[in-house]
Amino acid sequence: MIVAIIGVVLGLTAIGLFIWLKNDQKMSNDLHEAELHHTHQGMNAMMNDFNNYQVETDRKIAELEKQLEIKNKSQDKKMEKHLKELPFIIGKVVGQIEFAQDTINRK
């Protein structure tokens, strides 16, 4: 009889431990699932931030290229203007030098 009681107590203890372990495992699984969900949310947020950064950077690069092209065209126009004026300026300087030479030679 005592052996039967010990057997029943051990059986109930085993069943209780099994139920407790099952609940503990379910709680651990739920915690891991929540952590995994938060990790996915974080990764998606990082991916969105990176995509926005790439788009913003591409826009800035395009704008800078556009500004550079405008500036280059402006510089090209200035250079062409100076090249057209250069013969006149050289002639003017040479004329002044010749006039100065004539003045020096007369003295």
Backbone atoms as SQL, in Angstrom:
CREATE TABLE atoms (id INTEGER PRIMARY KEY, chain TEXT, resi INTEGER, resn TEXT, atom TEXT, x REAL, y REAL, z REAL);
INSERT INTO atoms VALUES
  (1, 'A', 1, 'MET', 'N', 0.804, -1.179, 0.000),
  (2, 'A', 1, 'MET', 'CA', 0.000, 0.000, 0.000),
  (3, 'A', 1, 'MET', 'C', 0.866, 1.270, 0.000),
  (4, 'A', 2, 'ILE', 'N', 1.867, 1.270, 0.808),
  (5, 'A', 2, 'ILE', 'CA', 2.765, 2.423, 0.877),
  (6, 'A', 2, 'ILE', 'C', 3.463, 2.588, -0.470),
  (7, 'A', 3, 'VAL', 'N', 3.802, 1.505, -1.089),
  (8, 'A', 3, 'VAL', 'CA', 4.468, 1.574, -2.394),
  (9, 'A', 3, 'VAL', 'C', 3.509, 2.184, -3.415),
  (10, 'A', 4, 'ALA', 'N', 2.238, 1.866, -3.315),
  (11, 'A', 4, 'ALA', 'CA', 1.250, 2.410, -4.237),
  (12, 'A', 4, 'ALA', 'C', 1.126, 3.916, -4.028),
  (13, 'A', 5, 'ILE', 'N', 1.124, 4.324, -2.763),
  (14, 'A', 5, 'ILE', 'CA', 1.016, 5.760, -2.464),
  (15, 'A', 5, 'ILE', 'C', 2.255, 6.494, -2.995),
  (16, 'A', 6, 'ILE', 'N', 3.434, 5.889, -2.772),
  (17, 'A', 6, 'ILE', 'CA', 4.676, 6.492, -3.266),
  (18, 'A', 6, 'ILE', 'C', 4.640, 6.560, -4.795),
  (19, 'A', 7, 'GLY', 'N', 4.126, 5.535, -5.420),
  (20, 'A', 7, 'GLY', 'CA', 4.017, 5.505, -6.877),
  (21, 'A', 7, 'GLY', 'C', 3.089, 6.593, -7.384),
  (22, 'A', 8, 'VAL', 'N', 1.951, 6.782, -6.701),
  (23, 'A', 8, 'VAL', 'CA', 0.984, 7.809, -7.102),
  (24, 'A', 8, 'VAL', 'C', 1.606, 9.209, -6.911),
  (25, 'A', 9, 'VAL', 'N', 2.292, 9.408, -5.781),
  (26, 'A', 9, 'VAL', 'CA', 2.923, 10.707, -5.501),
  (27, 'A', 9, 'VAL', 'C', 3.991, 10.992, -6.551),
  (28, 'A', 10, 'LEU', 'N', 4.818, 9.992, -6.849),
  (29, 'A', 10, 'LEU', 'CA', 5.854, 10.179, -7.873),
  (30, 'A', 10, 'LEU', 'C', 5.228, 10.443, -9.242),
  (31, 'A', 11, 'GLY', 'N', 4.152, 9.756, -9.547),
  (32, 'A', 11, 'GLY', 'CA', 3.461, 9.966, -10.821),
  (33, 'A', 11, 'GLY', 'C', 2.890, 11.381, -10.912),
  (34, 'A', 12, 'LEU', 'N', 2.242, 11.824, -9.845),
  (35, 'A', 12, 'LEU', 'CA', 1.691, 13.186, -9.822),
  (36, 'A', 12, 'LEU', 'C', 2.803, 14.237, -9.901),
  (37, 'A', 13, 'THR', 'N', 3.928, 13.967, -9.216),
  (38, 'A', 13, 'THR', 'CA', 5.066, 14.879, -9.268),
  (39, 'A', 13, 'THR', 'C', 5.616, 14.947, -10.695),
  (40, 'A', 14, 'ALA', 'N', 5.706, 13.769, -11.342),
  (41, 'A', 14, 'ALA', 'CA', 6.208, 13.745, -12.712),
  (42, 'A', 14, 'ALA', 'C', 5.265, 14.502, -13.645),
  (43, 'A', 15, 'ILE', 'N', 3.972, 14.293, -13.463),
  (44, 'A', 15, 'ILE', 'CA', 2.995, 15.008, -14.296),
  (45, 'A', 15, 'ILE', 'C', 3.089, 16.515, -14.048),
  (46, 'A', 16, 'GLY', 'N', 3.218, 16.925, -12.786),
  (47, 'A', 16, 'GLY', 'CA', 3.344, 18.345, -12.432),
  (48, 'A', 16, 'GLY', 'C', 4.599, 18.951, -13.054),
  (49, 'A', 17, 'LEU', 'N', 5.725, 18.220, -12.966),
  (50, 'A', 17, 'LEU', 'CA', 6.968, 18.704, -13.575),
  (51, 'A', 17, 'LEU', 'C', 6.831, 18.815, -15.090),
  (52, 'A', 18, 'PHE', 'N', 6.172, 17.840, -15.693),
  (53, 'A', 18, 'PHE', 'CA', 5.971, 17.879, -17.144),
  (54, 'A', 18, 'PHE', 'C', 5.146, 19.110, -17.546),
  (55, 'A', 19, 'ILE', 'N', 4.064, 19.357, -16.817),
  (56, 'A', 19, 'ILE', 'CA', 3.216, 20.522, -17.112),
  (57, 'A', 19, 'ILE', 'C', 4.002, 21.817, -16.883),
  (58, 'A', 20, 'TRP', 'N', 4.764, 21.894, -15.790),
  (59, 'A', 20, 'TRP', 'CA', 5.557, 23.086, -15.492),
  (60, 'A', 20, 'TRP', 'C', 6.603, 23.335, -16.590),
  (61, 'A', 21, 'LEU', 'N', 7.315, 22.274, -17.005),
  (62, 'A', 21, 'LEU', 'CA', 8.311, 22.412, -18.073),
  (63, 'A', 21, 'LEU', 'C', 7.670, 22.826, -19.399),
  (64, 'A', 22, 'LYS', 'N', 6.473, 22.258, -19.659),
  (65, 'A', 22, 'LYS', 'CA', 5.765, 22.616, -20.894),
  (66, 'A', 22, 'LYS', 'C', 5.396, 24.095, -20.876),
  (67, 'A', 23, 'ASN', 'N', 4.890, 24.607, -19.778),
  (68, 'A', 23, 'ASN', 'CA', 4.539, 26.033, -19.655),
  (69, 'A', 23, 'ASN', 'C', 5.789, 26.913, -19.736),
  (70, 'A', 24, 'ASP', 'N', 6.874, 26.459, -19.115),
  (71, 'A', 24, 'ASP', 'CA', 8.131, 27.219, -19.159),
  (72, 'A', 24, 'ASP', 'C', 8.653, 27.288, -20.602),
  (73, 'A', 25, 'GLN', 'N', 8.571, 26.186, -21.323),
  (74, 'A', 25, 'GLN', 'CA', 9.023, 26.170, -22.714),
  (75, 'A', 25, 'GLN', 'C', 8.150, 27.069, -23.579),
  (76, 'A', 26, 'LYS', 'N', 6.829, 27.061, -23.317),
  (77, 'A', 26, 'LYS', 'CA', 5.919, 27.933, -24.077),
  (78, 'A', 26, 'LYS', 'C', 6.250, 29.393, -23.818),
  (79, 'A', 27, 'MET', 'N', 6.538, 29.750, -22.575),
  (80, 'A', 27, 'MET', 'CA', 6.890, 31.124, -22.249),
  (81, 'A', 27, 'MET', 'C', 8.207, 31.514, -22.935),
  (82, 'A', 28, 'SER', 'N', 9.177, 30.613, -22.920),
  (83, 'A', 28, 'SER', 'CA', 10.449, 30.893, -23.600),
  (84, 'A', 28, 'SER', 'C', 10.238, 31.078, -25.103),
  (85, 'A', 29, 'ASN', 'N', 9.427, 30.218, -25.684),
  (86, 'A', 29, 'ASN', 'CA', 9.137, 30.332, -27.115),
  (87, 'A', 29, 'ASN', 'C', 8.458, 31.661, -27.444),
  (88, 'A', 30, 'ASP', 'N', 7.510, 32.073, -26.587),
  (89, 'A', 30, 'ASP', 'CA', 6.831, 33.348, -26.807),
  (90, 'A', 30, 'ASP', 'C', 7.813, 34.519, -26.710),
  (91, 'A', 31, 'LEU', 'N', 8.726, 34.470, -25.734),
  (92, 'A', 31, 'LEU', 'CA', 9.724, 35.530, -25.591),
  (93, 'A', 31, 'LEU', 'C', 10.649, 35.584, -26.808),
  (94, 'A', 32, 'HIS', 'N', 11.080, 34.413, -27.273),
  (95, 'A', 32, 'HIS', 'CA', 11.939, 34.363, -28.456),
  (96, 'A', 32, 'HIS', 'C', 11.212, 34.887, -29.692),
  (97, 'A', 33, 'GLU', 'N', 9.936, 34.545, -29.809),
  (98, 'A', 33, 'GLU', 'CA', 9.146, 35.014, -30.948),
  (99, 'A', 33, 'GLU', 'C', 9.008, 36.539, -30.915),
  (100, 'A', 34, 'ALA', 'N', 8.760, 37.097, -29.730),
  (101, 'A', 34, 'ALA', 'CA', 8.650, 38.553, -29.605),
  (102, 'A', 34, 'ALA', 'C', 9.989, 39.213, -29.935),
  (103, 'A', 35, 'GLU', 'N', 11.077, 38.626, -29.447),
  (104, 'A', 35, 'GLU', 'CA', 12.409, 39.179, -29.738),
  (105, 'A', 35, 'GLU', 'C', 12.705, 39.119, -31.235),
  (106, 'A', 36, 'LEU', 'N', 12.339, 38.025, -31.862),
  (107, 'A', 36, 'LEU', 'CA', 12.539, 37.881, -33.302),
  (108, 'A', 36, 'LEU', 'C', 11.699, 38.911, -34.062),
  (109, 'A', 37, 'HIS', 'N', 10.486, 39.137, -33.607),
  (110, 'A', 37, 'HIS', 'CA', 9.613, 40.133, -34.242),
  (111, 'A', 37, 'HIS', 'C', 10.233, 41.532, -34.136),
  (112, 'A', 38, 'HIS', 'N', 10.755, 41.870, -32.960),
  (113, 'A', 38, 'HIS', 'CA', 11.398, 43.178, -32.772),
  (114, 'A', 38, 'HIS', 'C', 12.658, 43.291, -33.629),
  (115, 'A', 39, 'THR', 'N', 13.382, 42.191, -33.751),
  (116, 'A', 39, 'THR', 'CA', 14.580, 42.201, -34.597),
  (117, 'A', 39, 'THR', 'C', 14.198, 42.463, -36.049),
  (118, 'A', 40, 'HIS', 'N', 13.136, 41.824, -36.517),
  (119, 'A', 40, 'HIS', 'CA', 12.664, 42.057, -37.892),
  (120, 'A', 40, 'HIS', 'C', 12.244, 43.508, -38.080),
  (121, 'A', 41, 'GLN', 'N', 11.546, 44.064, -37.086),
  (122, 'A', 41, 'GLN', 'CA', 11.136, 45.469, -37.186),
  (123, 'A', 41, 'GLN', 'C', 12.362, 46.377, -37.260),
  (124, 'A', 42, 'GLY', 'N', 13.357, 46.091, -36.430),
  (125, 'A', 42, 'GLY', 'CA', 14.586, 46.885, -36.435),
  (126, 'A', 42, 'GLY', 'C', 15.312, 46.784, -37.764),
  (127, 'A', 43, 'MET', 'N', 15.400, 45.584, -38.303),
  (128, 'A', 43, 'MET', 'CA', 16.073, 45.393, -39.582),
  (129, 'A', 43, 'MET', 'C', 15.326, 46.124, -40.708),
  (130, 'A', 44, 'ASN', 'N', 14.004, 46.051, -40.682),
  (131, 'A', 44, 'ASN', 'CA', 13.215, 46.763, -41.696),
  (132, 'A', 44, 'ASN', 'C', 13.398, 48.271, -41.574),
  (133, 'A', 45, 'ALA', 'N', 13.449, 48.771, -40.337),
  (134, 'A', 45, 'ALA', 'CA', 13.668, 50.208, -40.132),
  (135, 'A', 45, 'ALA', 'C', 15.039, 50.611, -40.655),
  (136, 'A', 46, 'MET', 'N', 16.060, 49.795, -40.376),
  (137, 'A', 46, 'MET', 'CA', 17.406, 50.083, -40.872),
  (138, 'A', 46, 'MET', 'C', 17.439, 50.053, -42.398),
  (139, 'A', 47, 'MET', 'N', 16.751, 49.087, -42.987),
  (140, 'A', 47, 'MET', 'CA', 16.710, 48.979, -44.442),
  (141, 'A', 47, 'MET', 'C', 16.035, 50.218, -45.049),
  (142, 'A', 48, 'ASN', 'N', 14.936, 50.657, -44.438),
  (143, 'A', 48, 'ASN', 'CA', 14.250, 51.857, -44.928),
  (144, 'A', 48, 'ASN', 'C', 15.145, 53.087, -44.800),
  (145, 'A', 49, 'ASP', 'N', 15.835, 53.203, -43.661),
  (146, 'A', 49, 'ASP', 'CA', 16.754, 54.328, -43.479),
  (147, 'A', 49, 'ASP', 'C', 17.859, 54.300, -44.522),
  (148, 'A', 50, 'PHE', 'N', 18.407, 53.126, -44.776),
  (149, 'A', 50, 'PHE', 'CA', 19.489, 53.012, -45.759),
  (150, 'A', 50, 'PHE', 'C', 18.987, 53.354, -47.156),
  (151, 'A', 51, 'ASN', 'N', 17.782, 52.881, -47.502),
  (152, 'A', 51, 'ASN', 'CA', 17.210, 53.206, -48.804),
  (153, 'A', 51, 'ASN', 'C', 16.990, 54.711, -48.940),
  (154, 'A', 52, 'ASN', 'N', 16.453, 55.331, -47.881),
  (155, 'A', 52, 'ASN', 'CA', 16.250, 56.785, -47.905),
  (156, 'A', 52, 'ASN', 'C', 17.584, 57.510, -48.042),
  (157, 'A', 53, 'TYR', 'N', 18.608, 57.009, -47.363),
  (158, 'A', 53, 'TYR', 'CA', 19.939, 57.614, -47.453),
  (159, 'A', 53, 'TYR', 'C', 20.462, 57.521, -48.888),
  (160, 'A', 54, 'GLN', 'N', 20.288, 56.346, -49.504),
  (161, 'A', 54, 'GLN', 'CA', 20.755, 56.172, -50.885),
  (162, 'A', 54, 'GLN', 'C', 20.021, 57.116, -51.836),
  (163, 'A', 55, 'VAL', 'N', 18.705, 57.214, -51.681),
  (164, 'A', 55, 'VAL', 'CA', 17.916, 58.091, -52.553),
  (165, 'A', 55, 'VAL', 'C', 18.345, 59.541, -52.355),
  (166, 'A', 56, 'GLU', 'N', 18.496, 59.943, -51.089),
  (167, 'A', 56, 'GLU', 'CA', 18.908, 61.317, -50.788),
  (168, 'A', 56, 'GLU', 'C', 20.306, 61.602, -51.340),
  (169, 'A', 57, 'THR', 'N', 21.204, 60.648, -51.190),
  (170, 'A', 57, 'THR', 'CA', 22.563, 60.821, -51.694),
  (171, 'A', 57, 'THR', 'C', 22.565, 60.916, -53.216),
  (172, 'A', 58, 'ASP', 'N', 21.779, 60.088, -53.877),
  (173, 'A', 58, 'ASP', 'CA', 21.690, 60.148, -55.339),
  (174, 'A', 58, 'ASP', 'C', 21.159, 61.508, -55.795),
  (175, 'A', 59, 'ARG', 'N', 20.163, 62.031, -55.065),
  (176, 'A', 59, 'ARG', 'CA', 19.624, 63.352, -55.410),
  (177, 'A', 59, 'ARG', 'C', 20.688, 64.428, -55.244),
  (178, 'A', 60, 'LYS', 'N', 21.417, 64.357, -54.142),
  (179, 'A', 60, 'LYS', 'CA', 22.464, 65.356, -53.898),
  (180, 'A', 60, 'LYS', 'C', 23.554, 65.278, -54.961),
  (181, 'A', 61, 'ILE', 'N', 23.935, 64.073, -55.329),
  (182, 'A', 61, 'ILE', 'CA', 24.965, 63.901, -56.367),
  (183, 'A', 61, 'ILE', 'C', 24.462, 64.484, -57.685),
  (184, 'A', 62, 'ALA', 'N', 23.221, 64.204, -58.037),
  (185, 'A', 62, 'ALA', 'CA', 22.657, 64.736, -59.286),
  (186, 'A', 62, 'ALA', 'C', 22.631, 66.259, -59.246),
  (187, 'A', 63, 'GLU', 'N', 22.240, 66.825, -58.114),
  (188, 'A', 63, 'GLU', 'CA', 22.201, 68.284, -57.986),
  (189, 'A', 63, 'GLU', 'C', 23.602, 68.874, -58.085),
  (190, 'A', 64, 'LEU', 'N', 24.578, 68.244, -57.441),
  (191, 'A', 64, 'LEU', 'CA', 25.952, 68.735, -57.514),
  (192, 'A', 64, 'LEU', 'C', 26.503, 68.647, -58.941),
  (193, 'A', 65, 'GLU', 'N', 26.190, 67.555, -59.635),
  (194, 'A', 65, 'GLU', 'CA', 26.630, 67.419, -61.028),
  (195, 'A', 65, 'GLU', 'C', 26.012, 68.513, -61.892),
  (196, 'A', 66, 'LYS', 'N', 24.743, 68.805, -61.637),
  (197, 'A', 66, 'LYS', 'CA', 24.052, 69.849, -62.387),
  (198, 'A', 66, 'LYS', 'C', 24.710, 71.208, -62.127),
  (199, 'A', 67, 'GLN', 'N', 24.980, 71.504, -60.854),
  (200, 'A', 67, 'GLN', 'CA', 25.635, 72.771, -60.509),
  (201, 'A', 67, 'GLN', 'C', 27.026, 72.852, -61.131),
  (202, 'A', 68, 'LEU', 'N', 27.746, 71.738, -61.107),
  (203, 'A', 68, 'LEU', 'CA', 29.091, 71.713, -61.688),
  (204, 'A', 68, 'LEU', 'C', 29.033, 71.961, -63.188),
  (205, 'A', 69, 'GLU', 'N', 28.064, 71.358, -63.852),
  (206, 'A', 69, 'GLU', 'CA', 27.916, 71.560, -65.291),
  (207, 'A', 69, 'GLU', 'C', 27.595, 73.022, -65.603),
  (208, 'A', 70, 'ILE', 'N', 26.718, 73.623, -64.818),
  (209, 'A', 70, 'ILE', 'CA', 26.368, 75.030, -65.014),
  (210, 'A', 70, 'ILE', 'C', 27.602, 75.909, -64.803),
  (211, 'A', 71, 'LYS', 'N', 28.347, 75.613, -63.757),
  (212, 'A', 71, 'LYS', 'CA', 29.546, 76.394, -63.474),
  (213, 'A', 71, 'LYS', 'C', 30.580, 76.223, -64.587),
  (214, 'A', 72, 'ASN', 'N', 30.743, 75.001, -65.085),
  (215, 'A', 72, 'ASN', 'CA', 31.686, 74.760, -66.185),
  (216, 'A', 72, 'ASN', 'C', 31.281, 75.528, -67.435),
  (217, 'A', 73, 'LYS', 'N', 29.994, 75.536, -67.741),
  (218, 'A', 73, 'LYS', 'CA', 29.519, 76.273, -68.913),
  (219, 'A', 73, 'LYS', 'C', 29.783, 77.760, -68.741),
  (220, 'A', 74, 'SER', 'N', 29.559, 78.249, -67.528),
  (221, 'A', 74, 'SER', 'CA', 29.809, 79.663, -67.252),
  (222, 'A', 74, 'SER', 'C', 31.289, 79.987, -67.428),
  (223, 'A', 75, 'GLN', 'N', 32.148, 79.110, -66.903),
  (224, 'A', 75, 'GLN', 'CA', 33.592, 79.326, -67.040),
  (225, 'A', 75, 'GLN', 'C', 34.013, 79.245, -68.507),
  (226, 'A', 76, 'ASP', 'N', 33.424, 78.334, -69.255),
  (227, 'A', 76, 'ASP', 'CA', 33.738, 78.213, -70.689),
  (228, 'A', 76, 'ASP', 'C', 33.361, 79.496, -71.429),
  (229, 'A', 77, 'LYS', 'N', 32.196, 80.055, -71.097),
  (230, 'A', 77, 'LYS', 'CA', 31.764, 81.290, -71.744),
  (231, 'A', 77, 'LYS', 'C', 32.720, 82.430, -71.407),
  (232, 'A', 78, 'LYS', 'N', 33.140, 82.508, -70.141),
  (233, 'A', 78, 'LYS', 'CA', 34.085, 83.553, -69.748),
  (234, 'A', 78, 'LYS', 'C', 35.408, 83.385, -70.496),
  (235, 'A', 79, 'MET', 'N', 35.870, 82.150, -70.607),
  (236, 'A', 79, 'MET', 'CA', 37.130, 81.883, -71.295),
  (237, 'A', 79, 'MET', 'C', 37.022, 82.264, -72.773),
  (238, 'A', 80, 'GLU', 'N', 35.917, 81.912, -73.417),
  (239, 'A', 80, 'GLU', 'CA', 35.716, 82.271, -74.823),
  (240, 'A', 80, 'GLU', 'C', 35.700, 83.789, -74.991),
  (241, 'A', 81, 'LYS', 'N', 35.061, 84.490, -74.055),
  (242, 'A', 81, 'LYS', 'CA', 35.014, 85.941, -74.112),
  (243, 'A', 81, 'LYS', 'C', 36.428, 86.516, -74.007),
  (244, 'A', 82, 'HIS', 'N', 37.220, 86.000, -73.074),
  (245, 'A', 82, 'HIS', 'CA', 38.593, 86.475, -72.907),
  (246, 'A', 82, 'HIS', 'C', 39.441, 86.151, -74.136),
  (247, 'A', 83, 'LEU', 'N', 39.220, 84.972, -74.715),
  (248, 'A', 83, 'LEU', 'CA', 39.985, 84.612, -75.921),
  (249, 'A', 83, 'LEU', 'C', 39.646, 85.539, -77.089),
  (250, 'A', 84, 'LYS', 'N', 38.383, 85.959, -77.185),
  (251, 'A', 84, 'LYS', 'CA', 37.992, 86.884, -78.244),
  (252, 'A', 84, 'LYS', 'C', 38.593, 88.274, -77.998),
  (253, 'A', 85, 'GLU', 'N', 38.681, 88.686, -76.741),
  (254, 'A', 85, 'GLU', 'CA', 39.218, 90.000, -76.396),
  (255, 'A', 85, 'GLU', 'C', 40.742, 90.031, -76.404),
  (256, 'A', 86, 'LEU', 'N', 41.373, 88.864, -76.305),
  (257, 'A', 86, 'LEU', 'CA', 42.828, 88.798, -76.168),
  (258, 'A', 86, 'LEU', 'C', 43.588, 89.517, -77.281),
  (259, 'A', 87, 'PRO', 'N', 43.264, 89.317, -78.557),
  (260, 'A', 87, 'PRO', 'CA', 44.011, 90.039, -79.601),
  (261, 'A', 87, 'PRO', 'C', 43.917, 91.564, -79.430),
  (262, 'A', 88, 'PHE', 'N', 42.748, 92.060, -79.075),
  (263, 'A', 88, 'PHE', 'CA', 42.575, 93.490, -78.863),
  (264, 'A', 88, 'PHE', 'C', 43.445, 93.980, -77.708),
  (265, 'A', 89, 'ILE', 'N', 43.461, 93.221, -76.606),
  (266, 'A', 89, 'ILE', 'CA', 44.257, 93.604, -75.434),
  (267, 'A', 89, 'ILE', 'C', 45.745, 93.567, -75.774),
  (268, 'A', 90, 'ILE', 'N', 46.168, 92.521, -76.481),
  (269, 'A', 90, 'ILE', 'CA', 47.582, 92.421, -76.883),
  (270, 'A', 90, 'ILE', 'C', 47.951, 93.601, -77.778),
  (271, 'A', 91, 'GLY', 'N', 47.100, 93.928, -78.750),
  (272, 'A', 91, 'GLY', 'CA', 47.355, 95.061, -79.637),
  (273, 'A', 91, 'GLY', 'C', 47.466, 96.360, -78.861),
  (274, 'A', 92, 'LYS', 'N', 46.605, 96.509, -77.878),
  (275, 'A', 92, 'LYS', 'CA', 46.613, 97.714, -77.059),
  (276, 'A', 92, 'LYS', 'C', 47.924, 97.824, -76.279),
  (277, 'A', 93, 'VAL', 'N', 48.346, 96.712, -75.681),
  (278, 'A', 93, 'VAL', 'CA', 49.591, 96.696, -74.902),
  (279, 'A', 93, 'VAL', 'C', 50.785, 96.948, -75.819),
  (280, 'A', 94, 'VAL', 'N', 50.805, 96.280, -76.966),
  (281, 'A', 94, 'VAL', 'CA', 51.918, 96.472, -77.916),
  (282, 'A', 94, 'VAL', 'C', 51.961, 97.925, -78.374),
  (283, 'A', 95, 'GLY', 'N', 50.790, 98.511, -78.615),
  (284, 'A', 95, 'GLY', 'CA', 50.728, 99.919, -79.013),
  (285, 'A', 95, 'GLY', 'C', 51.311, 100.821, -77.939),
  (286, 'A', 96, 'GLN', 'N', 50.987, 100.525, -76.693),
  (287, 'A', 96, 'GLN', 'CA', 51.516, 101.341, -75.598),
  (288, 'A', 96, 'GLN', 'C', 53.031, 101.174, -75.492),
  (289, 'A', 97, 'ILE', 'N', 53.508, 99.933, -75.689),
  (290, 'A', 97, 'ILE', 'CA', 54.955, 99.688, -75.628),
  (291, 'A', 97, 'ILE', 'C', 55.650, 100.437, -76.767),
  (292, 'A', 98, 'GLU', 'N', 55.086, 100.386, -77.992),
  (293, 'A', 98, 'GLU', 'CA', 55.678, 101.087, -79.132),
  (294, 'A', 98, 'GLU', 'C', 55.683, 102.596, -78.894),
  (295, 'A', 99, 'PHE', 'N', 54.575, 103.106, -78.313),
  (296, 'A', 99, 'PHE', 'CA', 54.510, 104.534, -78.022),
  (297, 'A', 99, 'PHE', 'C', 55.585, 104.917, -77.010),
  (298, 'A', 100, 'ALA', 'N', 55.762, 104.040, -75.989),
  (299, 'A', 100, 'ALA', 'CA', 56.788, 104.309, -74.977),
  (300, 'A', 100, 'ALA', 'C', 58.171, 104.258, -75.595),
  (301, 'A', 101, 'GLN', 'N', 58.413, 103.330, -76.512),
  (302, 'A', 101, 'GLN', 'CA', 59.709, 103.220, -77.191),
  (303, 'A', 101, 'GLN', 'C', 59.983, 104.479, -78.001),
  (304, 'A', 102, 'ASP', 'N', 58.959, 104.960, -78.707),
  (305, 'A', 102, 'ASP', 'CA', 59.125, 106.179, -79.483),
  (306, 'A', 102, 'ASP', 'C', 59.468, 107.348, -78.554),
  (307, 'A', 103, 'THR', 'N', 58.809, 107.385, -77.420),
  (308, 'A', 103, 'THR', 'CA', 59.070, 108.470, -76.471),
  (309, 'A', 103, 'THR', 'C', 60.499, 108.371, -75.927),
  (310, 'A', 104, 'ILE', 'N', 60.922, 107.154, -75.630),
  (311, 'A', 104, 'ILE', 'CA', 62.287, 106.938, -75.099),
  (312, 'A', 104, 'ILE', 'C', 63.322, 107.286, -76.163),
  (313, 'A', 105, 'ASN', 'N', 63.089, 106.879, -77.404),
  (314, 'A', 105, 'ASN', 'CA', 64.046, 107.140, -78.494),
  (315, 'A', 105, 'ASN', 'C', 64.162, 108.631, -78.810),
  (316, 'A', 106, 'ARG', 'N', 63.159, 109.437, -78.613),
  (317, 'A', 106, 'ARG', 'CA', 63.185, 110.868, -78.908),
  (318, 'A', 106, 'ARG', 'C', 64.000, 111.643, -77.891),
  (319, 'A', 107, 'LYS', 'N', 64.166, 111.123, -76.741),
  (320, 'A', 107, 'LYS', 'CA', 64.875, 111.851, -75.697),
  (321, 'A', 107, 'LYS', 'C', 66.316, 111.814, -75.882);
